[in-house]
Amino acid sequence: MKKIILTLCLVLFVSSAYAGSCPMLAKNIDEKIKKAQELKDQGMAAHNNGDHAKSEKLLKEALALFKS
């Protein structure tokens, strides 16, 4: 009986601790999206100006943000 109560308490407390990390995870995603959008905009501007090497570098940086 003690093991069941202990297990139940651990499950309840651990799940509530993980629930608190959701806003932090969402913030990290928003920051990556914002940075990727900035790199995409810079990359497309470089492409439109004819600097395709710089454009490709910036766009690859934007994609790499989502691999980590």
XYZ file of C-alpha atoms in Angstrom:
68
model
C 0.000 0.000 0.000
C 2.816 2.394 0.845
C 4.457 1.718 -2.505
C 1.253 2.533 -4.355
C 0.804 5.831 -2.509
C 4.470 6.746 -2.997
C 4.290 5.936 -6.704
C 1.100 7.935 -7.098
C 2.636 10.973 -5.365
C 5.753 10.786 -7.518
C 3.721 10.590 -10.718
C 1.611 13.589 -9.746
C 4.559 15.776 -8.745
C 6.765 14.818 -11.683
C 4.042 15.468 -14.268
C 3.301 18.891 -12.788
C 7.002 19.781 -12.914
C 7.149 18.926 -16.611
C 3.981 20.918 -17.266
C 5.778 24.065 -16.123
C 8.328 23.775 -18.915
C 5.776 24.207 -21.725
C 5.984 28.017 -21.822
C 9.785 27.852 -21.905
C 9.705 25.397 -24.800
C 7.219 27.574 -26.675
C 9.432 30.623 -26.120
C 12.454 28.745 -27.515
C 10.453 27.820 -30.602
C 9.302 31.408 -31.089
C 12.897 32.646 -30.827
C 14.094 30.114 -33.410
C 11.256 31.009 -35.765
C 12.041 34.719 -35.426
C 15.767 34.163 -36.061
C 15.030 31.853 -39.010
C 12.681 34.444 -40.514
C 15.354 37.136 -40.206
C 17.935 34.880 -41.879
C 15.435 33.967 -44.617
C 14.686 37.628 -45.296
C 18.406 38.454 -45.434
C 19.036 35.443 -47.668
C 16.312 36.390 -50.109
C 17.563 39.997 -50.180
C 21.044 38.704 -51.012
C 19.535 36.477 -53.727
C 17.653 39.401 -55.234
C 20.886 41.437 -55.228
C 22.679 38.649 -57.105
C 24.840 37.444 -54.180
C 23.851 33.787 -54.387
C 26.727 32.491 -52.255
C 25.695 34.708 -49.335
C 22.050 33.851 -49.922
C 22.739 30.131 -49.773
C 24.845 30.522 -46.610
C 22.118 32.489 -44.813
C 19.345 30.124 -45.860
C 21.350 27.098 -44.712
C 21.882 28.812 -41.342
C 18.115 29.274 -41.066
C 17.502 25.594 -41.770
C 20.177 24.533 -39.276
C 18.267 26.250 -36.475
C 15.593 23.581 -36.718
C 18.027 20.661 -36.666
C 19.302 21.391 -33.182
